[in-house]
Backbone as JSON, one array per atom type, in Angstrom:
{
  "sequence": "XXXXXXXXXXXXXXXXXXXXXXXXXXXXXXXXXXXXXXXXXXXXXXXXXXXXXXXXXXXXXXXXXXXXXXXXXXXXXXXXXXXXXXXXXXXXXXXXXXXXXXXXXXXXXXXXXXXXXXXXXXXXXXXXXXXXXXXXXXXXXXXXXXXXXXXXXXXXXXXXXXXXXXXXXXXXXXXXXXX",
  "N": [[-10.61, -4.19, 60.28], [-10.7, -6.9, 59.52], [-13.06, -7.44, 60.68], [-15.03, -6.17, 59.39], [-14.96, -7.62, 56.72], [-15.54, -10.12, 58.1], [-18.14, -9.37, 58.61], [-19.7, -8.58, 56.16], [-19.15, -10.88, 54.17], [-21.16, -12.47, 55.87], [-23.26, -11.26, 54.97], [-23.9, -11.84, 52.36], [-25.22, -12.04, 49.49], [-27.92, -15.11, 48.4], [-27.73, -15.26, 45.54], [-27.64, -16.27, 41.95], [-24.25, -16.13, 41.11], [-23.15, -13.56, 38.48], [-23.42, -14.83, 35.03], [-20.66, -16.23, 33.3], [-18.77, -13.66, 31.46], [-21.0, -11.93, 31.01], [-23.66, -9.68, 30.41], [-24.47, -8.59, 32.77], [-24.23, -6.56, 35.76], [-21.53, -7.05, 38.26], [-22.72, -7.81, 41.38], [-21.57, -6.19, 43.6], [-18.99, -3.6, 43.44], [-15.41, -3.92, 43.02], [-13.38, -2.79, 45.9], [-10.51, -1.93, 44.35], [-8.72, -1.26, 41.68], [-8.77, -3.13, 38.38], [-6.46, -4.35, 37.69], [-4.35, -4.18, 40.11], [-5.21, -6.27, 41.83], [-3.76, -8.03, 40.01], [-0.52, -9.9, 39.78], [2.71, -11.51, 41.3], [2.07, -14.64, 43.19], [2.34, -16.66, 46.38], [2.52, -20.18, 47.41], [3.67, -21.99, 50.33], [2.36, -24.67, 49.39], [1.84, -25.1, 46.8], [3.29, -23.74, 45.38], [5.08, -21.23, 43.29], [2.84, -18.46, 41.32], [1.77, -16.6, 38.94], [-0.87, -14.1, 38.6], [-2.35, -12.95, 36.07], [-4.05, -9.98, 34.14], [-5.96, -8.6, 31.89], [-4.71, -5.69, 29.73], [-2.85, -3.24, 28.44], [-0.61, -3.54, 27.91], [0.86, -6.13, 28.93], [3.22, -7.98, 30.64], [5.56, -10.01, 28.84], [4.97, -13.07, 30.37], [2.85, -12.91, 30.77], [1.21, -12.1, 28.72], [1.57, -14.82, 27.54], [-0.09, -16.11, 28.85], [-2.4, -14.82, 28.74], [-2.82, -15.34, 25.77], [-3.16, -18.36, 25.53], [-6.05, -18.65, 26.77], [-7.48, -16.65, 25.49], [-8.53, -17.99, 23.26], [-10.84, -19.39, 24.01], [-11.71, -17.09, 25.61], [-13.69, -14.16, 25.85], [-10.88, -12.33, 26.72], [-9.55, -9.75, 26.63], [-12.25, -8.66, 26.28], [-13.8, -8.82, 28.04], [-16.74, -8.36, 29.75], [-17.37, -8.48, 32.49], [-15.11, -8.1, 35.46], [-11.95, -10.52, 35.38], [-9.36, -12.17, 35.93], [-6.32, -14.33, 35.39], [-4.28, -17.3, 34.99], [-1.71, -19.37, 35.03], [-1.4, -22.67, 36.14], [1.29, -25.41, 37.79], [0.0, -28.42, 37.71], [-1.39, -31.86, 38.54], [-3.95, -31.54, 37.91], [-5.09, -29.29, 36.61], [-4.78, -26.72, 33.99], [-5.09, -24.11, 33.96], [-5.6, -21.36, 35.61], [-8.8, -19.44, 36.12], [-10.17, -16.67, 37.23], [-13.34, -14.82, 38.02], [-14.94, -12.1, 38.57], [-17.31, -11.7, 41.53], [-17.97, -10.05, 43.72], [-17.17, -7.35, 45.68], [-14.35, -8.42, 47.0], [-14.33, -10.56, 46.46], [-14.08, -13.5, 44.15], [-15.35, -15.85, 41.51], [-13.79, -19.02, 41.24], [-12.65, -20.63, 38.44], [-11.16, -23.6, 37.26], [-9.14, -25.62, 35.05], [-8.57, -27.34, 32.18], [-6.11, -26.07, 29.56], [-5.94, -26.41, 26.21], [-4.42, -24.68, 23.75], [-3.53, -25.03, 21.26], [-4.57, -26.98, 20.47], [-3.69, -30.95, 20.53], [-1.9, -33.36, 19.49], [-2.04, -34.32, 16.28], [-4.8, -32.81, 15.64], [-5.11, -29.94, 15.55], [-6.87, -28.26, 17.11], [-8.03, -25.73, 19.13], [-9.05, -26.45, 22.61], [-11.08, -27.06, 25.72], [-11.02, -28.85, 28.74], [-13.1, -29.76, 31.77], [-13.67, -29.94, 34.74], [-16.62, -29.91, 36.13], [-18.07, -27.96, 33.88], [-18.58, -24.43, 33.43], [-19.53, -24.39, 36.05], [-18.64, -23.18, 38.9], [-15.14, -23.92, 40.67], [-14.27, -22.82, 43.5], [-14.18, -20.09, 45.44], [-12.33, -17.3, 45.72], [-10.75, -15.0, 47.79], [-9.61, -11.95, 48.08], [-7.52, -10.17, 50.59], [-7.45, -7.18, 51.47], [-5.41, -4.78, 52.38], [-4.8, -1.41, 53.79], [-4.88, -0.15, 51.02], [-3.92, -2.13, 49.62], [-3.21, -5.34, 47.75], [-3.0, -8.57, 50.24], [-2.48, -11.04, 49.77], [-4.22, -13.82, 49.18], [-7.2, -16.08, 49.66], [-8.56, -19.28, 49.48], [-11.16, -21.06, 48.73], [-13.52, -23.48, 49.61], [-13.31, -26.05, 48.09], [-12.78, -28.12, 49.28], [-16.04, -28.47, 49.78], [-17.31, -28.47, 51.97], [-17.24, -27.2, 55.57], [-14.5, -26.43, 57.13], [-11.65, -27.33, 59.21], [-10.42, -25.48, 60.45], [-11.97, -23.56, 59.5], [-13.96, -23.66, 61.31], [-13.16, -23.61, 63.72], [-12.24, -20.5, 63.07], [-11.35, -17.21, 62.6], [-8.52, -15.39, 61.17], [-9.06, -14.1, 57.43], [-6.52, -14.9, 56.17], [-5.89, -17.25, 58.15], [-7.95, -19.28, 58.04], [-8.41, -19.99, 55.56], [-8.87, -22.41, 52.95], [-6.52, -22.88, 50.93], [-4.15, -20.82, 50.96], [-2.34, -17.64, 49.54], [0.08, -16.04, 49.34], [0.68, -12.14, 48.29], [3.89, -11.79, 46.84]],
  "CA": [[-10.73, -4.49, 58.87], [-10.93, -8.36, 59.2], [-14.62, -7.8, 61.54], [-16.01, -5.35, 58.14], [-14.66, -8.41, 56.13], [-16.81, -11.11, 58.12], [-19.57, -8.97, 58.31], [-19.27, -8.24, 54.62], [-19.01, -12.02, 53.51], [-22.35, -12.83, 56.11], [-24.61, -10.73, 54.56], [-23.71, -12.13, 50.99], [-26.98, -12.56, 48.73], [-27.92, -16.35, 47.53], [-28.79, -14.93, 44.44], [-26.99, -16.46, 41.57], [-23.72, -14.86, 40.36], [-23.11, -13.63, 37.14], [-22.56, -15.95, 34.29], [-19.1, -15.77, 32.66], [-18.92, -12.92, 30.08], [-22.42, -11.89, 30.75], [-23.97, -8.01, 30.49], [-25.26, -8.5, 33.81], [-23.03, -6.12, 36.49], [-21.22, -7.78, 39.53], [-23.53, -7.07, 42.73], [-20.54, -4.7, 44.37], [-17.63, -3.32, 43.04], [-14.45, -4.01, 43.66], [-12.51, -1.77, 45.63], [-9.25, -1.38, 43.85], [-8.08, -1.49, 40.48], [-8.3, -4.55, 38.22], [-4.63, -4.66, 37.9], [-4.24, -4.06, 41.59], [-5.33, -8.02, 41.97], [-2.8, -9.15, 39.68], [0.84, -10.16, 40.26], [2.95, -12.81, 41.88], [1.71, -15.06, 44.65], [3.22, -18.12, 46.63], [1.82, -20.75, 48.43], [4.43, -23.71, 50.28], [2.18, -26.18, 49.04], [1.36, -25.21, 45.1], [4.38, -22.79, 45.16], [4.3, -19.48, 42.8], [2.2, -18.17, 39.86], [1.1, -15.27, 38.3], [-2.36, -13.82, 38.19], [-2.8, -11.88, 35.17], [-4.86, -8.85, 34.5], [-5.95, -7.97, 30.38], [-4.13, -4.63, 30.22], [-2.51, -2.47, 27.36], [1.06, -3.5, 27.68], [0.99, -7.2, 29.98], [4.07, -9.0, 30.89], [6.13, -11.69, 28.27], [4.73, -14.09, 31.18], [0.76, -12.47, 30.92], [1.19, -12.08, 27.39], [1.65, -16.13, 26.99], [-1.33, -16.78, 29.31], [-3.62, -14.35, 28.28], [-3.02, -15.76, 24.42], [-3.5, -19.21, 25.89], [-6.92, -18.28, 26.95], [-8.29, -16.38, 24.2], [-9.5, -19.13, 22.01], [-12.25, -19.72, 24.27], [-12.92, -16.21, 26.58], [-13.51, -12.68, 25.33], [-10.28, -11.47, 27.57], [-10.25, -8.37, 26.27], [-13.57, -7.42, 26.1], [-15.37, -9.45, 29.53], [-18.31, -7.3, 30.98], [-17.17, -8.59, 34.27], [-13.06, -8.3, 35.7], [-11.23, -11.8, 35.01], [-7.75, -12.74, 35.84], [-6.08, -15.77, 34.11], [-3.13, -17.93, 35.58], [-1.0, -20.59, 34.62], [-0.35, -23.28, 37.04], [2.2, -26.91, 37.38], [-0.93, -29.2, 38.32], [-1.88, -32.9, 37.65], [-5.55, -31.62, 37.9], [-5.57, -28.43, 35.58], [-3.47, -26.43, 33.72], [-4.93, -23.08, 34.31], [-6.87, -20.99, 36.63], [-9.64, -18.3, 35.83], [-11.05, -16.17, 38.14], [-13.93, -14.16, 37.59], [-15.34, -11.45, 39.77], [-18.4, -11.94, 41.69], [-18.69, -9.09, 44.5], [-16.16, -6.73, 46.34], [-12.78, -8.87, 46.73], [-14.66, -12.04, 46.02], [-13.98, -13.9, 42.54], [-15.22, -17.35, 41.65], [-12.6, -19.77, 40.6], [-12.78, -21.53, 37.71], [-9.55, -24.71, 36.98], [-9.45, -25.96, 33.68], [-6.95, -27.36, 31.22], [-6.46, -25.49, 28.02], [-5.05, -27.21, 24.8], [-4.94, -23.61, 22.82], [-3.22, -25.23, 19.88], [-4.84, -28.62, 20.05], [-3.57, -32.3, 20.65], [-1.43, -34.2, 18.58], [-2.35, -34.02, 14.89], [-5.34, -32.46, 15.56], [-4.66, -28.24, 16.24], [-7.96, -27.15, 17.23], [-8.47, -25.27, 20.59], [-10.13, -27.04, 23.16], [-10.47, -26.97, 26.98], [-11.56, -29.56, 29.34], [-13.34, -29.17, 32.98], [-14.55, -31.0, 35.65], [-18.02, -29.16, 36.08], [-17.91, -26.88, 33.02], [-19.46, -23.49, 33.86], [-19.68, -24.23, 37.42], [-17.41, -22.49, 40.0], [-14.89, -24.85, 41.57], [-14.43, -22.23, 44.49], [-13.78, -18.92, 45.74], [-11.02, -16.53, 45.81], [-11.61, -14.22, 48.47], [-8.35, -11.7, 47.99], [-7.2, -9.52, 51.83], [-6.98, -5.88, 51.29], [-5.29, -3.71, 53.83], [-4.34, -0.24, 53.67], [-5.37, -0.24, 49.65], [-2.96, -2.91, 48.71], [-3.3, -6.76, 48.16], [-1.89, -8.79, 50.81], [-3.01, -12.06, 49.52], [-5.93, -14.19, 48.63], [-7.68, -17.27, 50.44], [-8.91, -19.98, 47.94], [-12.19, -21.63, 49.7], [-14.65, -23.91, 48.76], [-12.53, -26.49, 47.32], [-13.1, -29.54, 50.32], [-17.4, -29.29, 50.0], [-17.63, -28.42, 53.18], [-16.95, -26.6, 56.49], [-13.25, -27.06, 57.33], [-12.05, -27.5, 61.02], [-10.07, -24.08, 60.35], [-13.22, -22.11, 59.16], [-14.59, -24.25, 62.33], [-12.1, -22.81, 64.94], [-12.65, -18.76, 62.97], [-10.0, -16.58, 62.33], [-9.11, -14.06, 59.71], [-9.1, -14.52, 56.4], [-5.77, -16.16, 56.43], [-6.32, -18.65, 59.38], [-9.83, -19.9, 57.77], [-8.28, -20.72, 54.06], [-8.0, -23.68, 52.5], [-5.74, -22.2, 50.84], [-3.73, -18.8, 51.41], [-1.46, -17.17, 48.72], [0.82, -14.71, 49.5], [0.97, -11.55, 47.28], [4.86, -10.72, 46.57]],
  "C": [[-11.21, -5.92, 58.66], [-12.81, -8.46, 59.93], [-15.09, -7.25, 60.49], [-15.52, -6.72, 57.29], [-15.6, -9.47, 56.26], [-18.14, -10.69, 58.14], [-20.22, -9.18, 56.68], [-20.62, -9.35, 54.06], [-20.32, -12.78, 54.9], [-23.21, -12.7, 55.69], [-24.76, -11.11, 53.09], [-24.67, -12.67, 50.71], [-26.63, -14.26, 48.59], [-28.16, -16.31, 46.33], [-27.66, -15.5, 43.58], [-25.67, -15.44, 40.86], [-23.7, -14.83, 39.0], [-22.76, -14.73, 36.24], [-21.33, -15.25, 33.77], [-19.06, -15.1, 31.58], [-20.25, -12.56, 30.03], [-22.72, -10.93, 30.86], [-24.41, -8.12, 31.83], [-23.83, -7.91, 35.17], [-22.94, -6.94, 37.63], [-22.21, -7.06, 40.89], [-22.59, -5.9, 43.4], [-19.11, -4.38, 44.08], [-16.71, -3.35, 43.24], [-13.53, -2.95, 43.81], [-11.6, -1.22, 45.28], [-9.87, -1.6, 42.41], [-8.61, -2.69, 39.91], [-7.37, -5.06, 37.99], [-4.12, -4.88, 38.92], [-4.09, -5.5, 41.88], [-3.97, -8.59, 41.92], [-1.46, -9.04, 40.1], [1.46, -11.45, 40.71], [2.48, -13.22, 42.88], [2.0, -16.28, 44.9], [2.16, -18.51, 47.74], [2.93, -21.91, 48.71], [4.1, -24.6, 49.46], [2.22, -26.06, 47.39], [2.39, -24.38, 44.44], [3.56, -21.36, 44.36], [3.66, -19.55, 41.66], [2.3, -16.75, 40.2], [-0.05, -15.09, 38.13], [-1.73, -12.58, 37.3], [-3.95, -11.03, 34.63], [-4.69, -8.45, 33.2], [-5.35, -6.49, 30.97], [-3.07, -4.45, 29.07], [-1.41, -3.01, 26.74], [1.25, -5.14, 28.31], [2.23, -7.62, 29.85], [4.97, -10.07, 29.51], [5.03, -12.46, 28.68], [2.66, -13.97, 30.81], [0.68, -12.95, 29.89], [0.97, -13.7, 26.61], [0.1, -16.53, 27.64], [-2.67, -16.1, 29.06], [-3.73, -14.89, 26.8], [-3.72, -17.51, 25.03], [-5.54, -19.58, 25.92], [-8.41, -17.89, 25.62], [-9.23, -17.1, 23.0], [-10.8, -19.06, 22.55], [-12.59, -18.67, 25.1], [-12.49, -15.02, 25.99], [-11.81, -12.04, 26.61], [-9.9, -10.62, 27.68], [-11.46, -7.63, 26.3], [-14.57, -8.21, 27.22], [-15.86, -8.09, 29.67], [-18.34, -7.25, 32.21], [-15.44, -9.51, 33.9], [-12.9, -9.79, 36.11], [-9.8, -11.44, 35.35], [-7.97, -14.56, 35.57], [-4.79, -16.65, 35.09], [-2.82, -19.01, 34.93], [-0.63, -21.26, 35.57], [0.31, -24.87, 37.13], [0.75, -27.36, 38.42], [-1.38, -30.53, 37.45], [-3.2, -32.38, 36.99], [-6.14, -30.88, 36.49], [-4.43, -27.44, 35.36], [-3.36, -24.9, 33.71], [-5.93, -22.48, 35.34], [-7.64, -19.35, 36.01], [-10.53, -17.81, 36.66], [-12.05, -14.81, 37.92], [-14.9, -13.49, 38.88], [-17.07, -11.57, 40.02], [-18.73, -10.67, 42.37], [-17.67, -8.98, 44.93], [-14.51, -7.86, 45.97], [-12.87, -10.12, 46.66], [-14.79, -12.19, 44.57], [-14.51, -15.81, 42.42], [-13.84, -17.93, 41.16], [-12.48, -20.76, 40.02], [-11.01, -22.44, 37.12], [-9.96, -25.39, 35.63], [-8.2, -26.3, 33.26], [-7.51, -27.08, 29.71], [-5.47, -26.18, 27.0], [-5.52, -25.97, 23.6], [-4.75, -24.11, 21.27], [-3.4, -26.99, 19.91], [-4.43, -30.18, 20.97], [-3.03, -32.7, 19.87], [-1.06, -34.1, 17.18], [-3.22, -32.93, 14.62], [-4.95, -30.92, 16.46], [-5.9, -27.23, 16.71], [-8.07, -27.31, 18.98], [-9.25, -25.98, 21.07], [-9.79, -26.76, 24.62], [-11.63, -27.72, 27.47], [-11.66, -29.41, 30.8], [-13.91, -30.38, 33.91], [-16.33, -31.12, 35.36], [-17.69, -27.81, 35.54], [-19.01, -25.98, 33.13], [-19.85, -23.5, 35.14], [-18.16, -23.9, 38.17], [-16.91, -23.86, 41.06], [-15.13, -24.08, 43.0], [-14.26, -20.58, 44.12], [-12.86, -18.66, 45.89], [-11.15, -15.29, 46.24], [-10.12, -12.67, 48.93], [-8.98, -10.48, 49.35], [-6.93, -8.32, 51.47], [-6.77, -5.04, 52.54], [-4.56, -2.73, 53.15], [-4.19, -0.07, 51.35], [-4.56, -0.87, 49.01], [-3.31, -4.48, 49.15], [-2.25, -7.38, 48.82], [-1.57, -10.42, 50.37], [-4.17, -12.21, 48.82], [-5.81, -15.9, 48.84], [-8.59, -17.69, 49.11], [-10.1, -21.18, 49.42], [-13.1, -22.49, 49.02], [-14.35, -25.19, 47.64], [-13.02, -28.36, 48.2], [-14.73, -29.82, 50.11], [-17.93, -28.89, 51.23], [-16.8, -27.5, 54.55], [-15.66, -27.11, 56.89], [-12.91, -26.81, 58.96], [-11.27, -25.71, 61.12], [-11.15, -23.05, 59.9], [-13.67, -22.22, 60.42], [-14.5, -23.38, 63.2], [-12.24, -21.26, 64.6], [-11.18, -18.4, 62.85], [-10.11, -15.94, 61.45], [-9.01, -14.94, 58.16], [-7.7, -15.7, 55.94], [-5.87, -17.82, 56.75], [-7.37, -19.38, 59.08], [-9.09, -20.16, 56.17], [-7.72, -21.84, 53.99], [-6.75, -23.73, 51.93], [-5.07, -21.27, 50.7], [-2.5, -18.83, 50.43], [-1.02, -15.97, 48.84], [1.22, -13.37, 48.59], [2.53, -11.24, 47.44], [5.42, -10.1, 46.16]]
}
C-alpha cells in the first residue's frame, strides 16, 4: 500500500491545482467519503484538533468552526471537498484544507476574526501568502479507514527524513494521528 502511495505521489502532474471554490474538478477523486477525512487527530508537538467536514448535522465543536469560516468561504456549497479546523497557534488561528488529488489536500493557515476586532465587527481574515498553499496534507489510508495525515511542505525544502525515505509517516514533517 505505502509502494502504490509513492508511486502515486511520483507521477503527480505540475499542472496547477484548482483554485479555491472553483468549477474546475480535482484531477482524481478521493477514495473515501468526505466525512471519512474528518475527526480527531493528535500530534506531541501541536497536540489535538478537529478536522471538520460541512455535513447535515456537524458537531457543537464543527458547528463553531464551520460558522467561523463562513464569512469568507462558500462551506456549504465548495465545488471542491474542504475541511476546516481550529487550532492554539501563535502563527494562525485556523487551518483549511482543500482537496487537490486522491488523499492529497493543500493546506491553507490563516487567522479568522469572524466578528471583527475591537470596535470594529466586520469579518476579516489575515494570511501570510493569501491564496497560496502553505503545504500539503497528504492523509494514510489503509484498509478503507484514515490512519492519519502527514503535513509536508512547510520547511521549503527536502527534509533529511524525506532524505533517508520511508512511509508516509517516517517522511512527515509533520504526522497526525487519526483517533
Amino acid at each position: 500500500k505505502e509502494s502504490e502511495r509513492l508511486a502515486a505521489s511520483s507521477a503527480t502532474s505540475t499542472e496547477p491545482s484548482p483554485s479555491v471554490n472553483s468549477t474546475s474538478e480535482p484531477r482524481s477523486p478521493m477514495p473515501l467519503s468526505h466525512t471519512s477525512y474528518a475527526g480527531n487527530y493528535y500530534d506531541a508537538g501541536y497536540g489535538a484538533f478537529t478536522l471538520c467536514a460541512p455535513s447535515p448535522t456537524p458537531s457543537p465543536e464543527c458547528t463553531g468552526i464551520l460558522n467561523a469560516f463562513s464569512p469568507f468561504y462558500s462551506v456549504n456549497n465548495s465545488t471542491t471537498p474542504e475541511l476546516y479546523a481550529s487550532i492554539s497557534s501563535v502563527w494562525i488561528s485556523h487551518l483549511r484544507l482543500v482537496h487537490k488529488e486522491g488523499n492529497v489536500f493543500e493546506l491553507y493557515g490563516t487567522f479568522l476574526f469572524p466578528n471583527g476586532y475591537g470596535k470594529d465587527k466586520t469579518p476579516f481574515e489575515t494570511a501570510e501568502d493569501e491564496g497560496k498553499a502553505d503545504a500539503t496534507a497528504e492523509f494514510w489510508v489503509e484498509d478503507g479507514k484514515v490512519k492519519g495525515f502527514a503535513i509536508n511542505g512547510l520547511v521549503g525544502s527536502t527534509t533529511e527524513r524525506q532524505r533517508i525515505g520511508g512511509n508516509l509517516e517516517e517522511t512527515a514533517e509533520i504526522w497526525l494521528e487519526k483517533l
